[in-house]
PDB file of C-alpha atoms in Angstrom:
ATOM      1  CA  ASP A   1       0.000   0.000   0.000  1.00 73.00           C
ATOM      2  CA  ALA A   2       1.911   3.026  -1.291  1.00 87.00           C
ATOM      3  CA  ARG A   3       1.829   6.065   0.957  1.00 94.00           C
ATOM      4  CA  VAL A   4       3.479   9.431   1.305  1.00 97.00           C
ATOM      5  CA  THR A   5       5.637   9.490   4.407  1.00 98.00           C
ATOM      6  CA  GLN A   6       6.671  12.522   6.408  1.00 98.00           C
ATOM      7  CA  THR A   7       9.111  13.020   9.236  1.00 98.00           C
ATOM      8  CA  PRO A   8       9.028  14.101  11.946  1.00 98.00           C
ATOM      9  CA  ARG A   9       5.357  13.723  12.794  1.00 97.00           C
ATOM     10  CA  HIS A  10       5.637  16.232  15.615  1.00 98.00           C
ATOM     11  CA  LYS A  11       8.190  18.946  16.260  1.00 98.00           C
ATOM     12  CA  VAL A  12       8.422  21.410  19.113  1.00 98.00           C
ATOM     13  CA  THR A  13      11.145  23.998  18.873  1.00 97.00           C
ATOM     14  CA  GLU A  14      12.068  27.393  20.116  1.00 97.00           C
ATOM     15  CA  MET A  15      11.844  30.590  18.157  1.00 97.00           C
ATOM     16  CA  GLY A  16      14.943  31.180  16.071  1.00 97.00           C
ATOM     17  CA  GLN A  17      15.797  27.528  15.590  1.00 97.00           C
ATOM     18  CA  GLU A  18      16.051  25.836  12.210  1.00 97.00           C
ATOM     19  CA  VAL A  19      13.364  23.306  11.353  1.00 98.00           C
ATOM     20  CA  THR A  20      13.665  20.696   8.604  1.00 98.00           C
ATOM     21  CA  MET A  21      10.705  18.627   7.501  1.00 98.00           C
ATOM     22  CA  ARG A  22      11.095  15.671   5.164  1.00 98.00           C
ATOM     23  CA  CYS A  23       8.788  13.958   2.745  1.00 98.00           C
ATOM     24  CA  GLN A  24       9.083  10.762   0.762  1.00 98.00           C
ATOM     25  CA  PRO A  25       6.619  10.836  -2.134  1.00 97.00           C
ATOM     26  CA  ILE A  26       4.977   7.739  -3.503  1.00 95.00           C
ATOM     27  CA  LEU A  27       7.395   5.877  -5.747  1.00 94.00           C
ATOM     28  CA  GLY A  28       6.853   6.867  -9.369  1.00 91.00           C
ATOM     29  CA  HIS A  29       5.018  10.089  -8.652  1.00 92.00           C
ATOM     30  CA  ASN A  30       6.462  13.102 -10.449  1.00 89.00           C
ATOM     31  CA  THR A  31       4.828  16.004  -8.616  1.00 91.00           C
ATOM     32  CA  VAL A  32       5.299  16.996  -4.981  1.00 94.00           C
ATOM     33  CA  PHE A  33       3.396  19.663  -3.077  1.00 95.00           C
ATOM     34  CA  TRP A  34       3.940  21.331   0.289  1.00 97.00           C
ATOM     35  CA  TYR A  35       0.913  22.715   2.145  1.00 96.00           C
ATOM     36  CA  ARG A  36       0.498  24.491   5.434  1.00 96.00           C
ATOM     37  CA  GLN A  37      -2.721  24.157   7.406  1.00 95.00           C
ATOM     38  CA  THR A  38      -3.867  26.415  10.216  1.00 92.00           C
ATOM     39  CA  MET A  39      -7.256  27.040  11.733  1.00 86.00           C
ATOM     40  CA  MET A  40      -7.292  30.594  10.442  1.00 83.00           C
ATOM     41  CA  GLN A  41      -5.986  30.082   6.909  1.00 83.00           C
ATOM     42  CA  GLY A  42      -7.040  26.555   6.071  1.00 86.00           C
ATOM     43  CA  LEU A  43      -4.922  24.741   3.475  1.00 91.00           C
ATOM     44  CA  GLU A  44      -2.295  26.956   1.866  1.00 91.00           C
ATOM     45  CA  LEU A  45      -0.087  25.790  -0.978  1.00 92.00           C
ATOM     46  CA  LEU A  46       3.509  26.740  -0.228  1.00 95.00           C
ATOM     47  CA  ALA A  47       5.451  25.186  -3.106  1.00 94.00           C
ATOM     48  CA  TYR A  48       5.370  22.427  -5.654  1.00 91.00           C
ATOM     49  CA  PHE A  49       7.740  20.477  -7.828  1.00 91.00           C
ATOM     50  CA  ARG A  50       7.453  18.545 -11.026  1.00 88.00           C
ATOM     51  CA  ASN A  51      10.188  16.076 -11.886  1.00 87.00           C
ATOM     52  CA  ARG A  52      12.168  17.592  -8.978  1.00 89.00           C
ATOM     53  CA  ALA A  53      12.128  21.067 -10.516  1.00 89.00           C
ATOM     54  CA  PRO A  54      10.432  23.813  -8.499  1.00 88.00           C
ATOM     55  CA  LEU A  55       7.465  25.149 -10.465  1.00 85.00           C
ATOM     56  CA  ASP A  56       5.979  27.601  -8.049  1.00 85.00           C
ATOM     57  CA  ASP A  57       6.930  28.717  -4.574  1.00 85.00           C
ATOM     58  CA  SER A  58       4.991  31.948  -4.564  1.00 85.00           C
ATOM     59  CA  GLY A  59       3.047  30.863  -1.502  1.00 87.00           C
ATOM     60  CA  MET A  60       6.151  30.593   0.607  1.00 90.00           C
ATOM     61  CA  PRO A  61       7.765  33.360   2.691  1.00 87.00           C
ATOM     62  CA  LYS A  62      11.075  33.571   0.873  1.00 87.00           C
ATOM     63  CA  ASP A  63      13.086  35.117   3.638  1.00 92.00           C
ATOM     64  CA  ARG A  64      12.826  32.134   5.938  1.00 96.00           C
ATOM     65  CA  PHE A  65      11.379  29.185   4.031  1.00 96.00           C
ATOM     66  CA  SER A  66      13.079  27.011   1.445  1.00 95.00           C
ATOM     67  CA  ALA A  67      11.990  23.859  -0.351  1.00 96.00           C
ATOM     68  CA  GLU A  68      14.152  21.413  -2.249  1.00 95.00           C
ATOM     69  CA  MET A  69      14.088  17.981  -3.833  1.00 95.00           C
ATOM     70  CA  PRO A  70      17.607  16.587  -3.676  1.00 93.00           C
ATOM     71  CA  ASP A  71      16.406  13.395  -5.328  1.00 93.00           C
ATOM     72  CA  ALA A  72      13.200  11.799  -6.506  1.00 92.00           C
ATOM     73  CA  THR A  73      12.584  10.097  -3.169  1.00 94.00           C
ATOM     74  CA  LEU A  74      13.078  13.073  -0.882  1.00 97.00           C
ATOM     75  CA  ALA A  75      11.570  16.526  -0.581  1.00 97.00           C
ATOM     76  CA  THR A  76      12.529  18.911   2.204  1.00 97.00           C
ATOM     77  CA  LEU A  77      10.990  22.047   3.642  1.00 97.00           C
ATOM     78  CA  LYS A  78      13.188  24.201   5.857  1.00 97.00           C
ATOM     79  CA  ILE A  79      12.365  27.139   8.060  1.00 97.00           C
ATOM     80  CA  GLN A  80      15.249  29.255   9.303  1.00 97.00           C
ATOM     81  CA  PRO A  81      14.782  31.027  11.631  1.00 96.00           C
ATOM     82  CA  SER A  82      11.455  29.704  12.869  1.00 97.00           C
ATOM     83  CA  GLU A  83       8.857  31.976  14.440  1.00 97.00           C
ATOM     84  CA  PRO A  84       5.775  31.261  16.581  1.00 97.00           C
ATOM     85  CA  ARG A  85       3.508  32.193  13.667  1.00 95.00           C
ATOM     86  CA  ASP A  86       4.959  29.233  11.729  1.00 96.00           C
ATOM     87  CA  SER A  87       3.160  26.867  14.093  1.00 97.00           C
ATOM     88  CA  ALA A  88       0.910  24.754  11.879  1.00 97.00           C
ATOM     89  CA  VAL A  89       0.537  21.334  10.324  1.00 98.00           C
ATOM     90  CA  TYR A  90       2.667  20.948   7.212  1.00 98.00           C
ATOM     91  CA  PHE A  91       1.463  18.429   4.665  1.00 98.00           C
ATOM     92  CA  CYS A  92       3.343  16.972   1.770  1.00 97.00           C
ATOM     93  CA  ALA A  93       1.390  15.501  -1.119  1.00 96.00           C
ATOM     94  CA  SER A  94       2.456  13.706  -4.266  1.00 94.00           C
ATOM     95  CA  GLY A  95       0.801  12.921  -7.562  1.00 90.00           C
ATOM     96  CA  LEU A  96       1.393  11.756 -11.092  1.00 86.00           C
ATOM     97  CA  VAL A  97       0.998  13.944 -14.143  1.00 80.00           C
ATOM     98  CA  LEU A  98       0.556  11.763 -17.184  1.00 75.00           C
ATOM     99  CA  ALA A  99       1.302  12.530 -20.814  1.00 68.00           C
ATOM    100  CA  GLY A 100      -1.529  14.529 -22.299  1.00 62.00           C
ATOM    101  CA  GLY A 101      -2.232  16.185 -18.978  1.00 58.00           C
ATOM    102  CA  LEU A 102      -4.632  13.539 -17.727  1.00 57.00           C
ATOM    103  CA  TYR A 103      -5.676  14.240 -14.220  1.00 59.00           C
ATOM    104  CA  ASN A 104      -4.803  12.312 -11.158  1.00 70.00           C
ATOM    105  CA  GLU A 105      -5.390  12.983  -7.548  1.00 80.00           C
ATOM    106  CA  GLN A 106      -2.897  14.114  -4.952  1.00 89.00           C
ATOM    107  CA  PHE A 107      -2.087  11.791  -2.084  1.00 93.00           C
ATOM    108  CA  PHE A 108      -1.330  13.478   1.212  1.00 96.00           C
ATOM    109  CA  GLY A 109       1.153  12.438   3.833  1.00 98.00           C
ATOM    110  CA  PRO A 110       0.214  12.362   7.535  1.00 98.00           C
ATOM    111  CA  GLY A 111       1.698  15.799   8.144  1.00 98.00           C
ATOM    112  CA  THR A 112       4.235  17.331  10.499  1.00 98.00           C
ATOM    113  CA  ARG A 113       2.715  19.192  13.422  1.00 98.00           C
ATOM    114  CA  LEU A 114       5.085  22.062  14.179  1.00 98.00           C
ATOM    115  CA  THR A 115       4.966  24.113  17.351  1.00 98.00           C
ATOM    116  CA  VAL A 116       7.326  27.054  17.686  1.00 97.00           C
ATOM    117  CA  LEU A 117       7.545  28.431  21.205  1.00 96.00           C
TER     118      LEU A 117
ATOM    119  CA  GLY B   1      -7.962  33.251 -11.992  1.00 76.00           C
ATOM    120  CA  ASP B   2      -9.420  29.899 -11.069  1.00 82.00           C
ATOM    121  CA  SER B   3     -11.251  29.719  -7.754  1.00 88.00           C
ATOM    122  CA  VAL B   4     -13.528  27.514  -5.659  1.00 93.00           C
ATOM    123  CA  THR B   5     -16.296  28.629  -3.312  1.00 94.00           C
ATOM    124  CA  GLN B   6     -17.875  26.328  -0.738  1.00 95.00           C
ATOM    125  CA  THR B   7     -20.767  26.318   1.706  1.00 86.00           C
ATOM    126  CA  GLU B   8     -19.814  28.177   4.829  1.00 87.00           C
ATOM    127  CA  GLY B   9     -19.693  25.983   7.870  1.00 84.00           C
ATOM    128  CA  PRO B  10     -20.077  24.542  10.280  1.00 94.00           C
ATOM    129  CA  VAL B  11     -22.951  22.416   9.056  1.00 96.00           C
ATOM    130  CA  THR B  12     -24.680  20.453  11.810  1.00 97.00           C
ATOM    131  CA  LEU B  13     -27.018  17.586  10.948  1.00 97.00           C
ATOM    132  CA  PRO B  14     -28.712  14.795  12.860  1.00 98.00           C
ATOM    133  CA  GLU B  15     -27.918  11.223  11.917  1.00 97.00           C
ATOM    134  CA  ARG B  16     -29.728   9.995   8.804  1.00 97.00           C
ATOM    135  CA  ALA B  17     -30.399  13.506   7.548  1.00 97.00           C
ATOM    136  CA  ALA B  18     -29.741  14.325   3.915  1.00 98.00           C
ATOM    137  CA  LEU B  19     -26.590  16.268   3.135  1.00 96.00           C
ATOM    138  CA  THR B  20     -25.799  18.805   0.474  1.00 96.00           C
ATOM    139  CA  LEU B  21     -22.552  20.751   0.540  1.00 97.00           C
ATOM    140  CA  ASN B  22     -22.348  23.400  -2.124  1.00 96.00           C
ATOM    141  CA  CYS B  23     -19.339  23.999  -4.313  1.00 96.00           C
ATOM    142  CA  THR B  24     -19.069  26.414  -7.204  1.00 95.00           C
ATOM    143  CA  TYR B  25     -16.028  27.188  -9.247  1.00 92.00           C
ATOM    144  CA  GLN B  26     -14.539  29.541 -11.774  1.00 90.00           C
ATOM    145  CA  SER B  27     -12.156  28.228 -14.390  1.00 84.00           C
ATOM    146  CA  SER B  28     -10.978  29.169 -17.839  1.00 76.00           C
ATOM    147  CA  TYR B  29     -10.211  25.548 -18.735  1.00 73.00           C
ATOM    148  CA  SER B  30     -11.844  22.175 -18.894  1.00 67.00           C
ATOM    149  CA  THR B  31     -12.365  21.222 -15.343  1.00 74.00           C
ATOM    150  CA  PHE B  32     -11.417  18.295 -13.201  1.00 82.00           C
ATOM    151  CA  LEU B  33     -13.116  18.479  -9.840  1.00 88.00           C
ATOM    152  CA  PHE B  34     -12.509  16.737  -6.557  1.00 91.00           C
ATOM    153  CA  TRP B  35     -13.927  16.376  -3.097  1.00 94.00           C
ATOM    154  CA  TYR B  36     -11.455  15.664  -0.320  1.00 95.00           C
ATOM    155  CA  VAL B  37     -12.392  14.722   3.225  1.00 96.00           C
ATOM    156  CA  GLN B  38     -10.285  15.367   6.299  1.00 97.00           C
ATOM    157  CA  TYR B  39     -11.127  13.577   9.518  1.00 97.00           C
ATOM    158  CA  LEU B  40      -9.985  14.947  12.844  1.00 95.00           C
ATOM    159  CA  ASN B  41      -6.181  14.891  13.185  1.00 93.00           C
ATOM    160  CA  LYS B  42      -5.770  13.152   9.840  1.00 96.00           C
ATOM    161  CA  GLU B  43      -4.612  14.185   6.418  1.00 97.00           C
ATOM    162  CA  PRO B  44      -6.981  15.112   3.596  1.00 96.00           C
ATOM    163  CA  GLU B  45      -7.940  12.102   1.500  1.00 95.00           C
ATOM    164  CA  LEU B  46      -9.708  11.832  -1.802  1.00 92.00           C
ATOM    165  CA  LEU B  47     -13.434  11.207  -1.576  1.00 93.00           C
ATOM    166  CA  LEU B  48     -14.587  11.793  -5.164  1.00 89.00           C
ATOM    167  CA  LYS B  49     -13.169  12.900  -8.447  1.00 85.00           C
ATOM    168  CA  SER B  50     -14.959  13.794 -11.639  1.00 80.00           C
ATOM    169  CA  SER B  51     -14.466  15.213 -15.050  1.00 60.00           C
ATOM    170  CA  GLU B  52     -17.219  16.972 -16.900  1.00 56.00           C
ATOM    171  CA  ASN B  53     -20.611  15.338 -17.192  1.00 55.00           C
ATOM    172  CA  GLN B  54     -19.736  12.315 -15.115  1.00 59.00           C
ATOM    173  CA  GLU B  55     -21.453  11.664 -11.838  1.00 61.00           C
ATOM    174  CA  THR B  56     -19.311   9.864  -9.338  1.00 65.00           C
ATOM    175  CA  ASP B  57     -20.203   7.916  -6.254  1.00 70.00           C
ATOM    176  CA  SER B  58     -18.074   6.950  -3.308  1.00 76.00           C
ATOM    177  CA  ARG B  59     -18.942   5.733   0.212  1.00 85.00           C
ATOM    178  CA  GLY B  60     -22.537   6.767  -0.362  1.00 90.00           C
ATOM    179  CA  PHE B  61     -21.551  10.289  -1.436  1.00 93.00           C
ATOM    180  CA  GLN B  62     -22.378  11.599  -4.874  1.00 91.00           C
ATOM    181  CA  ALA B  63     -21.381  14.623  -6.895  1.00 91.00           C
ATOM    182  CA  SER B  64     -22.264  15.587 -10.410  1.00 87.00           C
ATOM    183  CA  PRO B  65     -20.602  18.477 -12.207  1.00 87.00           C
ATOM    184  CA  ILE B  66     -23.116  20.922 -13.662  1.00 87.00           C
ATOM    185  CA  LYS B  67     -21.360  23.000 -16.259  1.00 84.00           C
ATOM    186  CA  SER B  68     -24.239  25.427 -16.747  1.00 88.00           C
ATOM    187  CA  ASP B  69     -23.867  26.822 -13.255  1.00 90.00           C
ATOM    188  CA  SER B  70     -20.277  25.761 -12.567  1.00 90.00           C
ATOM    189  CA  SER B  71     -21.204  23.624  -9.608  1.00 92.00           C
ATOM    190  CA  PHE B  72     -20.088  20.350  -8.077  1.00 93.00           C
ATOM    191  CA  HIS B  73     -22.263  19.881  -5.029  1.00 94.00           C
ATOM    192  CA  LEU B  74     -21.642  16.973  -2.675  1.00 95.00           C
ATOM    193  CA  GLU B  75     -24.678  14.953  -1.628  1.00 95.00           C
ATOM    194  CA  LYS B  76     -25.457  12.044   0.610  1.00 96.00           C
ATOM    195  CA  PRO B  77     -29.001  10.844   1.292  1.00 95.00           C
ATOM    196  CA  SER B  78     -28.361   9.749   4.882  1.00 96.00           C
ATOM    197  CA  VAL B  79     -25.356  10.841   6.954  1.00 97.00           C
ATOM    198  CA  GLN B  80     -23.713   8.843   9.705  1.00 96.00           C
ATOM    199  CA  LEU B  81     -21.800   9.930  12.789  1.00 97.00           C
ATOM    200  CA  SER B  82     -18.592   8.806  11.083  1.00 96.00           C
ATOM    201  CA  ASP B  83     -19.130  11.375   8.319  1.00 97.00           C
ATOM    202  CA  SER B  84     -18.197  14.189  10.696  1.00 97.00           C
ATOM    203  CA  ALA B  85     -15.183  15.828   9.081  1.00 97.00           C
ATOM    204  CA  VAL B  86     -14.044  18.795   7.021  1.00 96.00           C
ATOM    205  CA  TYR B  87     -14.895  18.544   3.338  1.00 96.00           C
ATOM    206  CA  TYR B  88     -12.855  20.348   0.700  1.00 96.00           C
ATOM    207  CA  CYS B  89     -13.907  20.953  -2.861  1.00 95.00           C
ATOM    208  CA  ALA B  90     -10.966  21.309  -5.234  1.00 92.00           C
ATOM    209  CA  LEU B  91     -10.373  22.215  -8.838  1.00 89.00           C
ATOM    210  CA  ARG B  92      -7.446  20.951 -10.808  1.00 83.00           C
ATOM    211  CA  ASP B  93      -5.466  23.698 -12.441  1.00 72.00           C
ATOM    212  CA  ARG B  94      -5.058  22.722 -16.097  1.00 66.00           C
ATOM    213  CA  GLY B  95      -3.521  25.999 -17.061  1.00 57.00           C
ATOM    214  CA  GLY B  96      -0.107  25.131 -15.711  1.00 50.00           C
ATOM    215  CA  ALA B  97      -0.044  21.565 -17.027  1.00 58.00           C
ATOM    216  CA  THR B  98       0.448  20.226 -13.544  1.00 65.00           C
ATOM    217  CA  ASN B  99      -2.001  18.619 -11.204  1.00 69.00           C
ATOM    218  CA  LYS B 100      -1.926  21.574  -8.867  1.00 81.00           C
ATOM    219  CA  LEU B 101      -5.217  21.727  -6.982  1.00 87.00           C
ATOM    220  CA  ILE B 102      -7.074  24.851  -6.013  1.00 88.00           C
ATOM    221  CA  PHE B 103      -8.882  24.114  -2.770  1.00 92.00           C
ATOM    222  CA  GLY B 104     -11.922  25.781  -1.321  1.00 93.00           C
ATOM    223  CA  THR B 105     -11.894  26.894   2.294  1.00 93.00           C
ATOM    224  CA  GLY B 106     -13.481  23.686   3.513  1.00 94.00           C
ATOM    225  CA  THR B 107     -16.792  22.980   5.232  1.00 95.00           C
ATOM    226  CA  LEU B 108     -16.941  21.421   8.674  1.00 95.00           C
ATOM    227  CA  LEU B 109     -19.709  18.853   8.954  1.00 97.00           C
ATOM    228  CA  ALA B 110     -20.806  17.768  12.424  1.00 97.00           C
ATOM    229  CA  VAL B 111     -23.263  14.867  12.584  1.00 97.00           C
ATOM    230  CA  GLN B 112     -25.084  14.535  15.884  1.00 97.00           C
ATOM    231  CA  PRO B 113     -26.801  11.469  17.363  1.00 95.00           C
TER     232      PRO B 113
END
């Protein structure tokens, strides 16, 4: 049963510290998405990749957030320095874009619950 | 740009009541529409997906895209306690040739005994 995996599942840190969240997309998927979810803002798209190339990171605060895909099996989201307002659940999702642009759903990972004190 | 608008929540229903959650969308392209469900402390998961003119059915839920009024309402004839969750309507962005999804704000459904 293929699933998106994320680590860590929970992270508590102090303001100013660096936070790194990791995601392993489903094997064979060629698109990866990072979302942030808060009570106030709902689901926000932060960044997404296709074939490891970043396509859009306009939803991400550039001064402190960065997203990368060092290889096809790993996506990372870093926050440096972290702030209390970054407290949220961060979801990674992966999907497959087929030739001809046929649709396919996104599969979400279990999320990383981040608390910045 | 493309957008999705959903019923404002929370929606509270007694068990076995009929459910309709509204979703309307704006898109310049052929549309692929989705309903995702998110249970408490879980990730969003796909409930239904549909392309134009195809009704879909999953776990007793149904949704049929109506192009004339750009809608994709979610229906269920009889809800159960276990249906309590947040429901997201989403539109696939075809413009960028990715499967980027544009999500609505979500509707919280609370089913009461």
